[in-house]
XYZ file of C-alpha atoms in Angstrom:
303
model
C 11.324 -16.182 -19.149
C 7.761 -18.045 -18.531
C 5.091 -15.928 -17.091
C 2.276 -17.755 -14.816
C 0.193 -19.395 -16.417
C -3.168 -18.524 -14.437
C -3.421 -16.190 -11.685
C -6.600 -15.165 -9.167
C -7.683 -11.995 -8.466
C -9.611 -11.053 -5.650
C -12.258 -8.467 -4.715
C -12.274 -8.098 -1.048
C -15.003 -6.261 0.906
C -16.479 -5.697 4.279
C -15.430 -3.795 6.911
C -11.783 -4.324 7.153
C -8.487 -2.556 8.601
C -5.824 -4.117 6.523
C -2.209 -2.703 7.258
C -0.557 -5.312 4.821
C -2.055 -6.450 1.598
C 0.016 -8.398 -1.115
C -1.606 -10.039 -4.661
C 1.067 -8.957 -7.018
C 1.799 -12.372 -9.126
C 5.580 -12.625 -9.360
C 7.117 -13.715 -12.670
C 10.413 -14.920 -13.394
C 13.588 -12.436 -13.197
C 17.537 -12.483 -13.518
C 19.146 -14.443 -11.008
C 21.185 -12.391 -8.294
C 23.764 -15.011 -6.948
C 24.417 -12.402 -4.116
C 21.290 -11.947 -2.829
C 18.217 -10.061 -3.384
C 15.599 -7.633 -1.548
C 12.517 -9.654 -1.028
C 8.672 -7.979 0.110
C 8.662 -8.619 3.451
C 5.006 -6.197 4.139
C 2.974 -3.312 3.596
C 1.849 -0.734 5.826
C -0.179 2.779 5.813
C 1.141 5.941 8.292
C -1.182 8.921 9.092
C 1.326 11.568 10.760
C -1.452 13.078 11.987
C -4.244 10.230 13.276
C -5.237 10.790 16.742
C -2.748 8.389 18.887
C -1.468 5.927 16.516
C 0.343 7.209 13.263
C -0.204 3.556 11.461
C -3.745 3.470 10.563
C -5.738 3.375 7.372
C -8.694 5.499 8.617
C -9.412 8.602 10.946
C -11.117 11.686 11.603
C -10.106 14.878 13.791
C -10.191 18.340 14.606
C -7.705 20.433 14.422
C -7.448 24.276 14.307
C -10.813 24.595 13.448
C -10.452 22.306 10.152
C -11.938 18.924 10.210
C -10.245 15.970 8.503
C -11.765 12.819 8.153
C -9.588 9.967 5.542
C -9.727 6.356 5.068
C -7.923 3.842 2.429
C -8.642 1.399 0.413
C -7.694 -1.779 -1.474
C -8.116 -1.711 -5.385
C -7.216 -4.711 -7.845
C -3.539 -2.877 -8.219
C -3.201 -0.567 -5.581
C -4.511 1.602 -2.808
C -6.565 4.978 -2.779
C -6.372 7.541 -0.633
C -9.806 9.583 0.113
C -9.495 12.486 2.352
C -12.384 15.499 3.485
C -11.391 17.987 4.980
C -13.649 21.293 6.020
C -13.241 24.621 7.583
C -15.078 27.966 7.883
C -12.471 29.208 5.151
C -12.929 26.219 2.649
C -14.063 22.672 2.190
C -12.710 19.726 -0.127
C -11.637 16.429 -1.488
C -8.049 14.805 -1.873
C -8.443 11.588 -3.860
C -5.622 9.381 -4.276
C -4.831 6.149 -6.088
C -1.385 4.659 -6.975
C -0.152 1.202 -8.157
C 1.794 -1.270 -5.806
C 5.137 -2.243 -6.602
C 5.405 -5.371 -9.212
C 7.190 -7.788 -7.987
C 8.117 -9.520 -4.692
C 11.611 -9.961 -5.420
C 13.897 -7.071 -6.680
C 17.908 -7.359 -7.475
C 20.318 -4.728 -6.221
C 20.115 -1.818 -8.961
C 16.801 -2.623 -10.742
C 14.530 -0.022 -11.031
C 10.628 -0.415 -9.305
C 7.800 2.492 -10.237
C 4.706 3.683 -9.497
C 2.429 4.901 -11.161
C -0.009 8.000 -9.588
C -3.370 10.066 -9.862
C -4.324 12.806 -7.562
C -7.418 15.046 -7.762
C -8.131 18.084 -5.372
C -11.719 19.749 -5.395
C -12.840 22.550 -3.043
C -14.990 25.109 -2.496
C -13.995 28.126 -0.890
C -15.920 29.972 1.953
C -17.383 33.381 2.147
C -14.031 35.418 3.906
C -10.853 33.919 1.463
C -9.926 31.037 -1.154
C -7.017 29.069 -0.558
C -5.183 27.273 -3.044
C -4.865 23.440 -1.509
C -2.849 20.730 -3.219
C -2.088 17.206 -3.197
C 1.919 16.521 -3.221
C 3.541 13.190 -3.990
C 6.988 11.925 -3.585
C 8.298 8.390 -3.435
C 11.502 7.048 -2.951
C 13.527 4.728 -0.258
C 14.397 5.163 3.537
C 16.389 2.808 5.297
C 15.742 0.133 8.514
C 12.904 -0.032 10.108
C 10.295 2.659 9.392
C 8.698 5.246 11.634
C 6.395 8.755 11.784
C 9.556 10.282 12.047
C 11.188 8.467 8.627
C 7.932 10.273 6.961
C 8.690 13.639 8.104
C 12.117 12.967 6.979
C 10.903 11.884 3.338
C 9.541 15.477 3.055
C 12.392 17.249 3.471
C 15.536 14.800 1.867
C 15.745 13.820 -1.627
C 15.860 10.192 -2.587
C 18.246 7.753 -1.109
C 20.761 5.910 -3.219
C 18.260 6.796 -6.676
C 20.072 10.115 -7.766
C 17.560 12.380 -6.622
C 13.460 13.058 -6.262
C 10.518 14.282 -8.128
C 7.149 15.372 -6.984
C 3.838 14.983 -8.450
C 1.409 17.982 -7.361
C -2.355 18.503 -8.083
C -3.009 22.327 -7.423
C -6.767 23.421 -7.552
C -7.120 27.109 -9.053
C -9.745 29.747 -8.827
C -11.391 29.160 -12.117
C -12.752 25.564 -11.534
C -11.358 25.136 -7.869
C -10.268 21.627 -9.424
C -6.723 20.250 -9.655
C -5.637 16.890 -10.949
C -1.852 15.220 -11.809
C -0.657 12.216 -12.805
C 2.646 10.070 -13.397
C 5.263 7.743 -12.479
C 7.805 7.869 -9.793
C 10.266 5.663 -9.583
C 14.104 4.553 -8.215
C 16.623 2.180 -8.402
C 17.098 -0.970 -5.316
C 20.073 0.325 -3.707
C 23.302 -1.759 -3.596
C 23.306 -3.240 0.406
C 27.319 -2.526 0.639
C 26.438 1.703 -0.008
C 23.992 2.023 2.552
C 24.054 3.420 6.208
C 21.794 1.554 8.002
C 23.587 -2.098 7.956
C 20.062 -3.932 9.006
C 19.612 -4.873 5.589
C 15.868 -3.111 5.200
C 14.733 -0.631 2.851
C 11.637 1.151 2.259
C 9.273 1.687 -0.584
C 7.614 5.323 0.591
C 4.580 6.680 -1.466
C 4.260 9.772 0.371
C 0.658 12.289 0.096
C 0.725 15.653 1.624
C -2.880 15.810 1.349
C -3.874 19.638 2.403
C -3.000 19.831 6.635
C -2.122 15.972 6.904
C 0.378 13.495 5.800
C -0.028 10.169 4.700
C 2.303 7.167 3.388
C 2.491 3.527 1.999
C 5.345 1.544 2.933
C 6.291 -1.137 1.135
C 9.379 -2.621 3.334
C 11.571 -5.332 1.487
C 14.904 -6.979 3.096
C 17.958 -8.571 1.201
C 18.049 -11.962 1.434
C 21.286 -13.834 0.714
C 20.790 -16.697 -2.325
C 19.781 -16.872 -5.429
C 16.537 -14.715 -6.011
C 13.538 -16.816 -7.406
C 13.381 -17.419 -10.735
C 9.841 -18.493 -10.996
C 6.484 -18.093 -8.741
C 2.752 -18.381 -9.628
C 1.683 -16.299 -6.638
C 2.900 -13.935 -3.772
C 1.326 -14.418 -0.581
C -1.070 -12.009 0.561
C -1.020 -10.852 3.861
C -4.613 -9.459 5.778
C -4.265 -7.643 9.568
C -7.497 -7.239 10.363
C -9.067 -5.727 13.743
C -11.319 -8.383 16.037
C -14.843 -8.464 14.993
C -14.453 -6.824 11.405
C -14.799 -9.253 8.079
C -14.134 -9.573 4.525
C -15.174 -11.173 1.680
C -13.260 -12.922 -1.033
C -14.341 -14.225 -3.931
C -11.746 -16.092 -6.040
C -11.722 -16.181 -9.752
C -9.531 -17.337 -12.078
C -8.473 -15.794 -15.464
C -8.466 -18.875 -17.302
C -12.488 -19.103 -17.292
C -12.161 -22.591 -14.830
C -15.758 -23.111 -13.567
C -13.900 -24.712 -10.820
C -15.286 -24.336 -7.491
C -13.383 -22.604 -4.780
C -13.100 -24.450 -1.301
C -12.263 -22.494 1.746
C -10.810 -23.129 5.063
C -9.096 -21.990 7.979
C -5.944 -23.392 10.542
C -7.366 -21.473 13.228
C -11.769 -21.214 13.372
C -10.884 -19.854 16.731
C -8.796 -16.484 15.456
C -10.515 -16.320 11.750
C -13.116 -18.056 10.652
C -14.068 -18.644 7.099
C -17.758 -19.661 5.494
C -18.383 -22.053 1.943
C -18.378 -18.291 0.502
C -15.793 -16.978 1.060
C -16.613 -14.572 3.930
C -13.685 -14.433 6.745
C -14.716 -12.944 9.859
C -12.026 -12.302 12.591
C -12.927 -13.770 16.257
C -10.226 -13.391 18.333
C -6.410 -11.688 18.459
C -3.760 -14.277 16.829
C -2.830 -15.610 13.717
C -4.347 -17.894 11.089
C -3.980 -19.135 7.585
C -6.842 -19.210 5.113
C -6.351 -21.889 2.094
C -8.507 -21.148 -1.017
C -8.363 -24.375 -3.649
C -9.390 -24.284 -6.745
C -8.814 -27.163 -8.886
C -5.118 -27.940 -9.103
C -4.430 -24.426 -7.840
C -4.064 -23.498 -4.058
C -3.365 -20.155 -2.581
C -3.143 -19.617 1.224
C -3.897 -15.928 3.134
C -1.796 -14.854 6.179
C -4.558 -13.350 8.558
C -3.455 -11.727 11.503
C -6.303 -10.359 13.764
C -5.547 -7.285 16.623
């Protein structure tokens, strides 16, 4: 089995609400002459967000505790950061956990991810609570909703054999709490499940003191032979009209290749000499980074 040969990595920054977010570099796996579940997107629920549950930042007010979280991209992963602040108590919930790692999975093979949590707070004058930070992944089936993240709370893992939860507790001594691990289950087999639309979903779910929040990877089987070989996954951007990014492409090999940039739509997504990709308008466009021989293209869709 060849791994890539070079890969990029990308910092992105600016002010950006990205909802799906791919860069995971696929390498070569088993062939699965039946078919295979293939990364279709990525997407962040806040049960609680003030009148939309998908978002990846908020802030409200709700019996008397004020919450205010947002997300974030990493180089493997997302973070969660959540404040929240009461008369009783005030504190942090922060959050990071790798992305699956791979595109393509075969019926039966086993995905993970790996998780930190850290609670801090400081209670008030009247009484000390003892907040946490819960974790729990696993897979839900079809297309996913607020409801499927309730649900994830109170069901054990589908088709893996059961759940586990990771938990960061703060005590009275410190008032600090931290855990860490792996969670992990197996791609279910498409002929045992209920839901005969042929979607499953990768939840990472945080119970993060009085709110709930979840990544959902969503993959679908795919009939075929799954890909043996691929130097890159695409990476998909939503971002909302008027916001940018930045991305700076370098690759691992040490090239001193120059990066060229450009876009199939100016008009929806501009991009500058630099880089920088500013969204104009609502639509879709395609960004095209080259670098030497290698050339990687971004799905930007703008709201």
């Amino acid at each position: 089995m060849k791994l890539m040969k070079r890969i990029f990595s990308f910092i992105v920054a600016g002010t950006v609400a990205a909802v799906t977010f791919a860069v995971t570099p696929v390498t070569a796996q088993a062939a699965n002459t039946g078919g295979y579940w293939k990364y279709t997107g990525m997407k962040i629920y806040c049960l609680q967000a003030p009148g939309n549950a998908e978002t990846t930042k908020a802030s409200f007010d709700r019996d008397g505790t004020k919450t205010t979280f947002k997300t974030g991209i990493t180089d493997s992963g997302y973070t969660f950061h959540v404040t929240q602040k009461s008369d009783e108590s005030s504190g942090v919930h922060d959050l990071t956990f790798t992305s699956p790692a791979s595109s393509y999975y075969s019926a039966g093979e086993k995905v993970s991810v790996d998780f930190t949590a850290k609670v801090q707070y400081t209670p008030g004058a009247s009484s000390y609570h003892e907040p946490e930070t819960k974790v729990r992944a696993g897979f839900t089936e079809g297309k996913f909703t607020a409801d499927s993240l309730r649900q994830s709370y109170s069901s054990v893992f589908k088709n893996s054999g059961g759940g586990k939860d990771i938990a960061a507790k703060a005590n009275k001594t410190d008032r600090t709490g931290k855990a860490s691990g792996t969670l992990s289950a197996k791609f279910p087999d498409p002929a045992s499940m209920s839901d005969k639309s042929g979607i499953v979903n990768i939840y990472i779910s945080c119970k993060t003191g009085s709110i709930n929040l979840a990544a959902i990877y969503t993959y679908k089987w795919t009939k075929g032979t799954k890909p043996s070989d691929a130097e890159f996954a695409y990476i998909q951007i939503t971002m909302e009209k008027g916001s940018s990014i930045r991305l700076d492409s370098i690759l691992t090999d040490g090239s001193a290749a120059k990066a060229k940039y450009s876009s199939s739509k100016s008009s929806v997504a501009s991009v500058s000499s630099s880089g920088k990709v500013t969204a104009k308008s609502k639509g879709t466009a395609v960004i095209t980074i080259t670098c030497g021989k290698i050339t990687i293209k971004i799905h930007i869709k703008v709201t």
